[in-house]
Amino acid sequence: KAGVTQTPRYLIKTRGQQVTLSCSPISGHRSVSWYQQTPGQGLQFLFEYFSETQRNKGNFPGRFSGRQFSNSRSEMNVSTLELGDSALYLCATCAGLAGGGEQFFGPGTRLTVL
Amino acid sequence: QQQVKQSPQSLIVQKGGISIINCAYENTAFDYFPWYQQFPGKGPALLIAIRPDVSEKKEGRFTISFNKSAKQFSLHIMDSQPGDSATYFCAAKYVGNEKLTFGTGTRLTIIP
């Protein structure tokens, strides 16, 4: 079974720009969660999507948004980038049934904002 | 509000020794406690997980000990090897919610 894939792996943007990151889950996984990882704040939950609906949301500003497609692939978007948005963005997927499944992470997208 | 506290921040263990990482949680609704291992440039990989109805779970050299009354759980790595050198994260979540709340991580270094 193929693992979680994330594209692109690396991105460099400038302040004020926007960015879209993509996550393809393991086959059969319908839940996709996004996390931001930084040295200072650690791993922080952004949001979770299940069957194209946002099911849970973390404490991030509205500049961070996401969506999920009918094939369970998910994208997250960050608008009006700030220097502090530089981070490793990770997605994690699981079956999503009754919150009891193991979550598997992708390799992440390293975003650098200049 | 940090709901999962992890210690130590860094740990150096000799090859063949036992590595122990501790976590404490506050939210009694948590009912699933995984441990993740992360190598530089990689995403976290699930190592082992436990639910509060058992006090210990062992998989190979990795063991989770769970103390529900103290709201603490720990990871023990037996016969630690240089290949175990990585950052380890404990996490927690509760039923019906896929959000993982992570500890701050422990950088483990195994020296020969």
XYZ file of N, CA and C in Angstrom:
678
model
N 0.848 -1.191 0.000
C 0.000 0.000 0.000
C 0.875 1.230 0.000
N 0.602 2.177 -0.889
C 1.379 3.399 -0.929
C 1.074 4.228 0.306
N 2.085 4.986 0.751
C 1.899 5.816 1.931
C 1.254 7.139 1.580
N 1.247 8.028 2.560
C 0.706 9.363 2.382
C 1.699 10.178 1.547
N 1.213 10.833 0.522
C 2.099 11.659 -0.293
C 1.704 13.119 -0.173
N 2.722 13.975 -0.145
C 2.498 15.402 -0.053
C 3.310 16.094 -1.146
N 2.683 17.053 -1.782
C 3.377 17.830 -2.810
C 3.058 19.305 -2.646
N 4.001 20.203 -2.953
C 5.392 19.861 -3.224
C 6.133 19.544 -1.943
N 7.343 19.103 -2.011
C 8.112 18.827 -0.799
C 8.736 20.099 -0.240
N 9.065 21.017 -1.111
C 9.690 22.273 -0.685
C 9.069 23.442 -1.452
N 8.928 24.548 -0.749
C 8.374 25.764 -1.348
C 9.064 26.978 -0.751
N 9.371 27.931 -1.601
C 9.872 29.212 -1.128
C 8.949 30.290 -1.666
N 8.410 31.091 -0.771
C 7.491 32.166 -1.140
C 7.930 33.452 -0.457
N 7.369 34.558 -0.897
C 7.631 35.837 -0.242
C 6.391 36.304 0.504
N 6.610 37.180 1.450
C 5.503 37.715 2.257
C 4.404 38.266 1.367
N 3.177 37.996 1.754
C 2.032 38.516 1.016
C 1.496 37.561 -0.038
N 2.314 36.616 -0.452
C 1.851 35.652 -1.444
C 0.933 34.621 -0.790
N 0.348 33.787 -1.632
C -0.440 32.683 -1.091
C 0.147 31.365 -1.604
N -0.216 30.273 -0.921
C 0.362 28.982 -1.273
C -0.697 27.891 -1.097
N -0.605 26.873 -1.934
C -1.504 25.717 -1.832
C -0.664 24.462 -1.730
N -0.965 23.659 -0.715
C -0.264 22.400 -0.500
C -1.245 21.250 -0.690
N -0.728 20.109 -1.141
C -1.597 18.985 -1.448
C -1.219 17.745 -0.658
N -2.219 16.948 -0.335
C -2.015 15.702 0.407
C -2.886 14.605 -0.189
N -2.249 13.490 -0.554
C -3.005 12.334 -1.044
C -2.943 11.245 0.015
N -4.085 10.815 0.524
C -4.078 9.850 1.642
C -3.814 8.434 1.175
N -3.561 7.582 2.150
C -3.467 6.154 1.895
C -4.819 5.680 1.360
N -4.786 4.759 0.408
C -6.015 4.262 -0.182
C -6.973 3.764 0.901
N -8.211 4.244 0.828
C -9.215 3.830 1.801
C -9.346 4.767 2.987
N -8.376 5.634 3.180
C -8.446 6.602 4.286
C -9.298 7.785 3.862
N -10.268 8.134 4.694
C -11.179 9.217 4.357
C -10.964 10.468 5.200
N -10.158 10.330 6.243
C -9.881 11.476 7.105
C -8.491 12.012 6.817
N -8.403 13.310 6.630
C -7.116 13.976 6.428
C -7.016 15.128 7.413
N -5.943 15.111 8.207
C -5.671 16.197 9.149
C -4.393 16.903 8.733
N -4.330 18.186 9.044
C -3.144 18.984 8.726
C -2.539 19.513 10.024
N -1.199 19.521 10.069
C -0.463 20.016 11.222
C 0.640 20.947 10.747
N 0.951 21.921 11.594
C 2.093 22.797 11.363
C 3.162 22.425 12.385
N 4.388 22.235 11.933
C 5.480 21.914 12.852
C 6.554 22.987 12.769
N 6.832 23.619 13.894
C 7.889 24.612 13.996
C 8.733 24.309 15.221
N 9.994 24.754 15.227
C 10.850 24.505 16.400
C 10.279 25.135 17.679
N 9.632 26.268 17.535
C 9.142 26.959 18.723
C 7.817 26.439 19.256
N 6.910 26.113 18.385
C 5.555 25.709 18.782
C 5.303 24.210 18.676
N 6.230 23.468 18.098
C 6.045 22.028 17.969
C 4.997 21.689 16.919
N 4.276 20.627 17.165
C 3.247 20.151 16.233
C 1.891 20.694 16.650
N 1.316 21.517 15.780
C 0.040 22.161 16.085
C -1.003 21.729 15.058
N -2.170 21.354 15.550
C -3.270 20.904 14.698
C -3.913 22.087 13.984
N -4.072 21.943 12.670
C -4.717 22.992 11.871
C -6.200 22.690 11.670
N -6.497 21.590 11.009
C -7.884 21.169 10.773
C -7.913 19.742 10.274
N -9.143 19.177 10.289
C -9.357 17.820 9.814
C -10.549 17.788 8.890
N -10.412 17.032 7.813
C -11.496 16.848 6.864
C -11.864 15.377 6.773
N -13.160 15.140 6.654
C -13.683 13.784 6.496
C -14.856 13.870 5.533
N -14.809 13.057 4.500
C -15.876 13.061 3.486
C -16.209 14.479 3.033
N -15.175 15.216 2.682
C -15.271 16.562 2.091
C -15.786 17.629 3.058
N -15.918 17.304 4.334
C -16.417 18.262 5.320
C -15.366 18.509 6.388
N -15.211 19.767 6.766
C -14.297 20.063 7.862
C -14.942 19.613 9.156
N -14.291 18.725 9.840
C -14.877 18.131 11.027
C -14.304 18.730 12.315
N -13.123 19.320 12.219
C -12.479 19.854 13.409
C -11.508 20.945 12.979
N -11.310 21.925 13.837
C -10.467 23.054 13.464
C -9.625 23.468 14.663
N -8.365 23.794 14.423
C -7.487 24.274 15.473
C -7.538 25.787 15.580
N -6.624 26.335 16.361
C -6.617 27.770 16.642
C -5.670 28.528 15.725
N -5.979 28.550 14.461
C -5.192 29.286 13.485
C -6.083 30.345 12.834
N -5.448 31.434 12.372
C -6.263 32.500 11.739
C -6.909 32.026 10.446
N -7.873 32.800 9.989
C -8.635 32.452 8.805
C -7.813 32.410 7.525
N -6.560 32.915 7.592
C -5.687 32.827 6.403
C -5.383 31.373 6.047
N -5.561 30.508 7.013
C -5.324 29.077 6.799
C -6.664 28.418 6.483
N -6.745 27.788 5.350
C -7.989 27.133 4.963
C -7.664 25.816 4.268
N -8.677 25.010 4.108
C -8.458 23.727 3.457
C -9.703 23.249 2.767
N -9.546 22.152 2.056
C -10.698 21.498 1.464
C -10.332 20.050 1.170
N -11.368 19.272 0.926
C -11.143 17.872 0.589
C -12.002 17.529 -0.604
N -11.457 16.721 -1.464
C -12.159 16.331 -2.681
C -12.826 14.970 -2.512
N -13.644 14.617 -3.483
C -14.408 13.370 -3.379
C -13.513 12.133 -3.350
N -12.282 12.250 -3.836
C -11.356 11.103 -3.785
C -10.507 11.121 -2.506
N -10.893 11.966 -1.563
C -10.250 12.129 -0.247
C -8.955 12.938 -0.279
N -8.448 13.253 -1.443
C -7.283 14.142 -1.496
C -7.642 15.480 -0.870
N -6.668 16.091 -0.225
C -6.934 17.344 0.464
C -5.907 18.391 0.067
N -6.325 19.621 0.113
C -5.427 20.752 -0.089
C -5.581 21.708 1.076
N -4.475 22.366 1.418
C -4.583 23.473 2.361
C -3.990 24.716 1.692
N -4.557 25.831 2.032
C -4.162 27.093 1.437
C -3.807 28.081 2.539
N -2.737 28.808 2.328
C -2.389 29.892 3.251
C -2.309 31.166 2.422
N -3.104 32.141 2.774
C -3.102 33.404 2.032
C -2.300 34.441 2.808
N -1.905 35.485 2.112
C -1.164 36.596 2.708
C -0.083 36.088 3.654
N 0.864 35.389 3.085
C 1.893 34.734 3.880
C 2.674 35.715 4.747
N 2.998 35.244 5.954
C 3.824 35.992 6.894
C 5.094 35.189 7.168
N 6.131 35.904 7.655
C 7.392 35.216 7.935
C 7.182 34.059 8.903
N 6.288 34.236 9.846
C 6.026 33.220 10.861
C 5.330 31.974 10.342
N 4.919 32.009 9.090
C 4.279 30.829 8.497
C 5.308 29.816 8.014
N 6.577 30.195 8.052
C 7.632 29.251 7.667
C 7.586 28.064 8.612
N 7.444 26.876 8.042
C 7.239 25.685 8.870
C 7.227 24.450 7.988
N 7.201 23.303 8.655
C 6.947 22.037 7.976
C 5.461 21.753 8.125
N 4.775 21.604 7.020
C 3.345 21.317 7.051
C 3.134 19.837 6.758
N 2.496 19.193 7.705
C 2.308 17.744 7.647
C 0.840 17.405 7.511
N 0.550 16.385 6.734
C -0.800 15.860 6.760
C -0.756 14.445 7.316
N -1.829 14.056 7.961
C -1.966 12.727 8.544
C -3.303 12.164 8.116
N -3.329 10.897 7.772
C -4.582 10.314 7.302
C -4.926 9.053 8.094
N -6.205 8.774 8.148
C -6.679 7.551 8.787
C -8.050 7.222 8.211
N -8.555 6.077 8.618
C -9.863 5.662 8.104
C -10.937 6.635 8.536
N -10.784 7.178 9.755
C -11.688 8.229 10.218
C -13.001 7.751 10.775
N -13.102 6.460 11.054
C -14.361 5.925 11.549
C -14.362 5.941 13.072
N -15.285 6.691 13.670
C -15.449 6.750 15.125
C -14.187 7.177 15.850
N -13.288 7.876 15.171
C -12.108 8.416 15.831
C -11.171 7.392 16.425
N -11.225 6.153 15.954
C -10.400 5.153 16.614
C -9.219 4.660 15.821
N -8.982 5.217 14.644
C -7.960 4.665 13.776
C -6.581 5.251 13.987
N -5.583 4.499 13.578
C -4.217 4.968 13.624
C -4.019 6.011 12.531
N -3.243 7.033 12.860
C -2.975 8.092 11.892
C -1.572 7.944 11.347
N -1.448 8.135 10.041
C -0.168 8.003 9.360
C 0.180 9.335 8.705
N 1.417 9.758 8.928
C 1.849 11.058 8.440
C 2.571 10.952 7.101
N 2.438 11.992 6.310
C 3.227 12.147 5.111
C 4.580 12.749 5.441
N 5.439 12.934 4.430
C 6.786 13.479 4.664
C 6.804 14.979 4.908
N 5.691 15.635 4.609
C 5.613 17.072 4.856
C 6.024 17.931 3.683
N 5.579 19.170 3.730
C 6.012 20.214 2.795
C 6.727 21.274 3.604
N 7.983 21.537 3.252
C 8.761 22.569 3.941
C 8.521 23.900 3.255
N 7.831 24.806 3.962
C 7.526 26.132 3.425
C 8.460 27.153 4.047
N 9.122 27.911 3.202
C 9.967 29.010 3.653
C 9.390 30.303 3.112
N 9.131 31.255 4.003
C 8.595 32.554 3.603
C 9.684 33.600 3.796
N 10.034 34.289 2.707
C 11.100 35.300 2.762
C 10.536 36.705 2.771
N -2.622 26.586 26.188
C -2.714 25.577 27.254
C -2.107 24.266 26.747
N -1.013 23.859 27.395
C -0.356 22.644 26.970
C -1.018 21.472 27.668
N -1.697 20.645 26.916
C -2.445 19.563 27.528
C -1.632 18.293 27.679
N -0.515 18.182 26.971
C 0.360 17.014 27.087
C 1.778 17.520 27.343
N 2.311 17.172 28.511
C 3.656 17.613 28.877
C 4.628 16.457 28.727
N 5.737 16.709 28.059
C 6.703 15.658 27.760
C 8.060 16.005 28.343
N 8.740 14.992 28.882
C 10.092 15.192 29.407
C 10.888 13.894 29.261
N 12.218 13.983 29.167
C 12.996 15.219 29.091
C 12.980 15.805 27.686
N 13.530 16.970 27.533
C 13.617 17.609 26.227
C 14.656 16.906 25.366
N 15.748 16.458 25.998
C 16.768 15.708 25.280
C 17.300 14.617 26.198
N 17.816 13.572 25.572
C 18.232 12.393 26.319
C 19.385 11.727 25.595
N 20.443 11.416 26.335
C 21.583 10.690 25.775
C 21.708 9.377 26.520
N 21.721 8.275 25.757
C 21.768 6.940 26.338
C 22.851 6.136 25.636
N 23.528 5.315 26.396
C 24.534 4.447 25.782
C 23.874 3.284 25.059
N 24.534 2.860 24.014
C 24.059 1.705 23.244
C 23.838 0.515 24.171
N 22.684 -0.118 24.009
C 22.347 -1.246 24.856
C 21.567 -0.881 26.100
N 21.499 0.404 26.403
C 20.790 0.854 27.597
C 19.294 1.017 27.359
N 18.595 1.462 28.394
C 17.152 1.684 28.312
C 16.881 3.187 28.221
N 16.115 3.570 27.218
C 15.704 4.973 27.061
C 14.282 5.104 27.599
N 14.067 6.117 28.424
C 12.736 6.317 29.018
C 12.302 7.759 28.801
N 11.134 7.918 28.203
C 10.556 9.239 27.940
C 9.180 9.272 28.595
N 8.897 10.368 29.266
C 7.671 10.470 30.047
C 6.721 11.540 29.512
N 5.429 11.266 29.657
C 4.415 12.248 29.291
C 3.309 12.274 30.334
N 2.741 13.450 30.517
C 1.621 13.617 31.434
C 0.534 14.397 30.709
N -0.705 14.028 30.948
C -1.805 14.703 30.269
C -2.789 15.265 31.285
N -3.604 16.205 30.826
C -4.559 16.859 31.715
C -6.005 16.465 31.413
N -6.299 16.284 30.142
C -7.680 16.047 29.728
C -8.075 14.588 29.953
N -8.953 14.335 30.886
C -9.334 12.953 31.200
C -10.210 12.333 30.112
N -10.605 13.119 29.132
C -11.372 12.572 28.005
C -10.466 11.872 26.994
N -9.162 12.093 27.083
C -8.244 11.418 26.171
C -8.353 9.914 26.373
N -8.390 9.182 25.255
C -8.498 7.731 25.406
C -7.625 6.969 24.422
N -6.703 7.653 23.789
C -5.803 6.995 22.844
C -4.497 7.732 22.908
N -3.400 6.979 23.135
C -2.106 7.619 23.404
C -1.037 6.977 22.522
N -0.717 7.615 21.391
C 0.317 7.075 20.501
C 1.678 7.727 20.761
N 2.705 7.034 20.333
C 4.054 7.584 20.313
C 4.526 7.588 18.860
N 5.154 8.704 18.484
C 5.675 8.851 17.135
C 7.177 9.065 17.184
N 7.851 8.557 16.148
C 9.295 8.728 15.980
C 9.517 9.556 14.723
N 10.365 10.554 14.821
C 10.619 11.401 13.661
C 12.111 11.561 13.427
N 12.534 11.257 12.204
C 13.909 11.488 11.783
C 13.961 12.815 11.031
N 15.137 13.452 11.006
C 15.255 14.741 10.313
C 14.803 14.637 8.863
N 13.987 15.589 8.442
C 13.518 15.623 7.064
C 12.387 14.662 6.751
N 11.888 13.986 7.764
C 10.808 13.013 7.557
C 9.592 13.400 8.392
N 8.444 12.813 8.029
C 7.263 12.998 8.850
C 7.293 12.035 10.033
N 6.509 12.319 11.080
C 6.448 11.402 12.225
C 5.916 10.041 11.810
N 6.488 8.990 12.375
C 6.053 7.621 12.084
C 5.501 7.001 13.366
N 4.326 6.409 13.270
C 3.698 5.781 14.439
C 4.537 4.594 14.909
N 4.877 4.615 16.199
C 5.684 3.548 16.795
C 4.802 2.522 17.497
N 4.015 3.018 18.418
C 3.223 2.169 19.286
C 2.166 3.047 19.936
N 1.023 2.452 20.286
C -0.050 3.231 20.893
C -0.762 2.391 21.936
N -1.439 3.072 22.869
C -2.124 2.370 23.944
C -3.437 3.048 24.259
N -4.391 2.266 24.736
C -5.653 2.807 25.240
C -5.669 2.619 26.758
N -6.439 3.409 27.486
C -6.341 3.404 28.953
C -6.888 2.161 29.644
N -7.419 1.204 28.890
C -7.929 -0.001 29.543
C -6.818 -1.024 29.834
N -5.589 -0.733 29.386
C -4.446 -1.598 29.702
C -3.342 -0.737 30.320
N -2.496 -1.364 31.134
C -1.442 -0.605 31.815
C -0.100 -0.700 31.099
N 0.010 -1.636 30.180
C 1.282 -1.793 29.474
C 1.050 -2.454 28.119
N 1.846 -2.007 27.147
C 1.801 -2.623 25.824
C 3.220 -2.708 25.306
N 3.568 -3.869 24.783
C 4.934 -4.084 24.319
C 4.930 -4.507 22.867
N 5.806 -3.885 22.084
C 6.007 -4.286 20.696
C 7.503 -4.276 20.422
N 8.069 -5.462 20.373
C 9.502 -5.572 20.170
C 10.261 -4.921 21.308
N 11.159 -3.992 20.974
C 11.948 -3.319 22.014
C 11.219 -2.125 22.637
N 10.033 -1.810 22.135
C 9.298 -0.631 22.593
C 8.148 -1.036 23.514
N 8.055 -0.359 24.655
C 6.995 -0.624 25.627
C 6.382 0.692 26.069
N 5.049 0.733 26.112
C 4.355 1.870 26.727
C 3.850 1.409 28.091
N 4.134 2.222 29.114
C 3.540 2.020 30.430
C 2.532 3.120 30.663
N 1.350 2.756 31.167
C 0.271 3.729 31.305
C -0.261 3.713 32.727
N -0.350 4.893 33.343
C -0.883 5.040 34.700
C -2.065 5.993 34.645
N -3.268 5.405 34.594
C -4.466 6.219 34.406
C -4.717 7.151 35.594
N -4.506 6.678 36.805
C -4.800 7.506 37.980
C -3.859 8.710 38.063
N -2.625 8.517 37.623
C -1.656 9.619 37.644
C -1.704 10.441 36.367
N -2.457 9.979 35.393
C -2.538 10.637 34.089
C -1.142 10.786 33.479
N -0.427 9.666 33.468
C 0.928 9.660 32.923
C 1.131 8.418 32.069
N 1.988 8.542 31.080
C 2.388 7.387 30.291
C 3.816 7.600 29.821
N 4.491 6.494 29.578
C 5.898 6.599 29.230
C 6.261 5.578 28.160
N 7.315 5.900 27.444
C 7.875 5.025 26.416
C 9.216 4.507 26.918
N 9.376 3.195 26.852
C 10.641 2.570 27.206
C 11.202 1.913 25.954
N 12.453 2.231 25.639
C 13.130 1.585 24.522
C 14.232 0.723 25.118
N 14.068 -0.573 24.993
C 15.057 -1.505 25.539
C 16.186 -1.703 24.537
N 17.369 -2.054 25.052
C 18.512 -2.331 24.180
C 18.638 -1.245 23.105
N 18.703 0.002 23.523
C 18.731 1.141 22.596
C 19.905 1.026 21.619
N 19.613 1.361 20.368
C 20.594 1.269 19.287
C 20.812 2.637 18.650
N 21.983 2.848 18.030
C 22.229 4.142 17.373
C 21.148 4.517 16.371
N 20.544 3.533 15.716
C 19.466 3.785 14.771
C 18.205 4.306 15.421
N 18.124 4.245 16.760
C 16.972 4.790 17.485
C 17.099 6.288 17.705
N 18.275 6.843 17.373
C 18.486 8.275 17.560
C 17.517 9.048 16.680
N 16.632 9.796 17.290
C 15.547 10.493 16.589
C 14.832 11.374 17.609
N 13.819 12.074 17.147
C 12.961 12.830 18.056
C 11.675 12.031 18.273
N 11.280 11.907 19.514
C 10.097 11.132 19.873
C 9.014 12.062 20.420
N 7.808 11.854 19.950
C 6.669 12.650 20.394
C 5.600 11.738 20.990
N 5.107 12.110 22.155
C 3.899 11.469 22.646
C 2.717 12.312 22.178
N 1.557 11.712 22.150
C 0.363 12.419 21.707
C -0.855 11.811 22.386
N -1.971 12.491 22.250
C -3.215 11.996 22.833
C -4.389 12.498 22.011
N -5.448 11.698 21.981
C -6.697 12.158 21.373
C -7.850 11.430 22.041
N -9.084 11.878 21.766
C -10.228 11.215 22.381
C -11.238 10.764 21.342
N -12.123 9.925 21.785
C -13.080 9.258 20.906
C -13.855 10.269 20.093
N -14.015 9.961 18.805
C -14.817 10.802 17.939
C -14.094 12.020 17.436
N -12.802 12.105 17.703
C -12.036 13.275 17.322
C -10.664 12.839 16.840
N -10.303 13.204 15.621
C -9.006 12.784 15.094
C -7.869 13.729 15.465
N -8.178 14.826 16.141
C -7.133 15.786 16.491
C -6.168 15.180 17.496
N -4.893 15.166 17.123
C -3.841 14.719 18.021
C -3.252 15.928 18.736
N -3.155 15.835 20.064
C -2.458 16.843 20.855
C -1.092 16.270 21.201
N -0.047 16.963 20.754
C 1.303 16.432 20.883
C 2.042 17.009 22.082
N 2.969 16.204 22.619
C 3.963 16.719 23.544
C 5.008 17.497 22.756
N 5.952 18.089 23.482
C 6.922 18.979 22.857
C 8.098 18.244 22.224
N 8.191 16.930 22.418
C 9.234 16.157 21.768
C 10.454 15.921 22.647
N 11.110 14.797 22.416
C 12.362 14.451 23.094
C 13.370 14.037 22.045
N 14.501 14.738 22.035
C 15.566 14.371 21.099
C 16.433 13.325 21.770
N 16.375 12.103 21.234
C 17.124 10.981 21.797
C 18.383 10.726 20.990
N 19.507 10.621 21.683
C 20.781 10.297 21.043
C 21.348 9.063 21.715
N 21.630 8.053 20.913
C 22.237 6.819 21.419
C 23.712 6.838 21.035
N 24.561 6.772 22.032
C 26.007 6.821 21.778
C 26.611 5.425 21.901
N 27.624 5.142 21.069
C 28.230 3.793 21.068
C 28.916 3.452 22.389
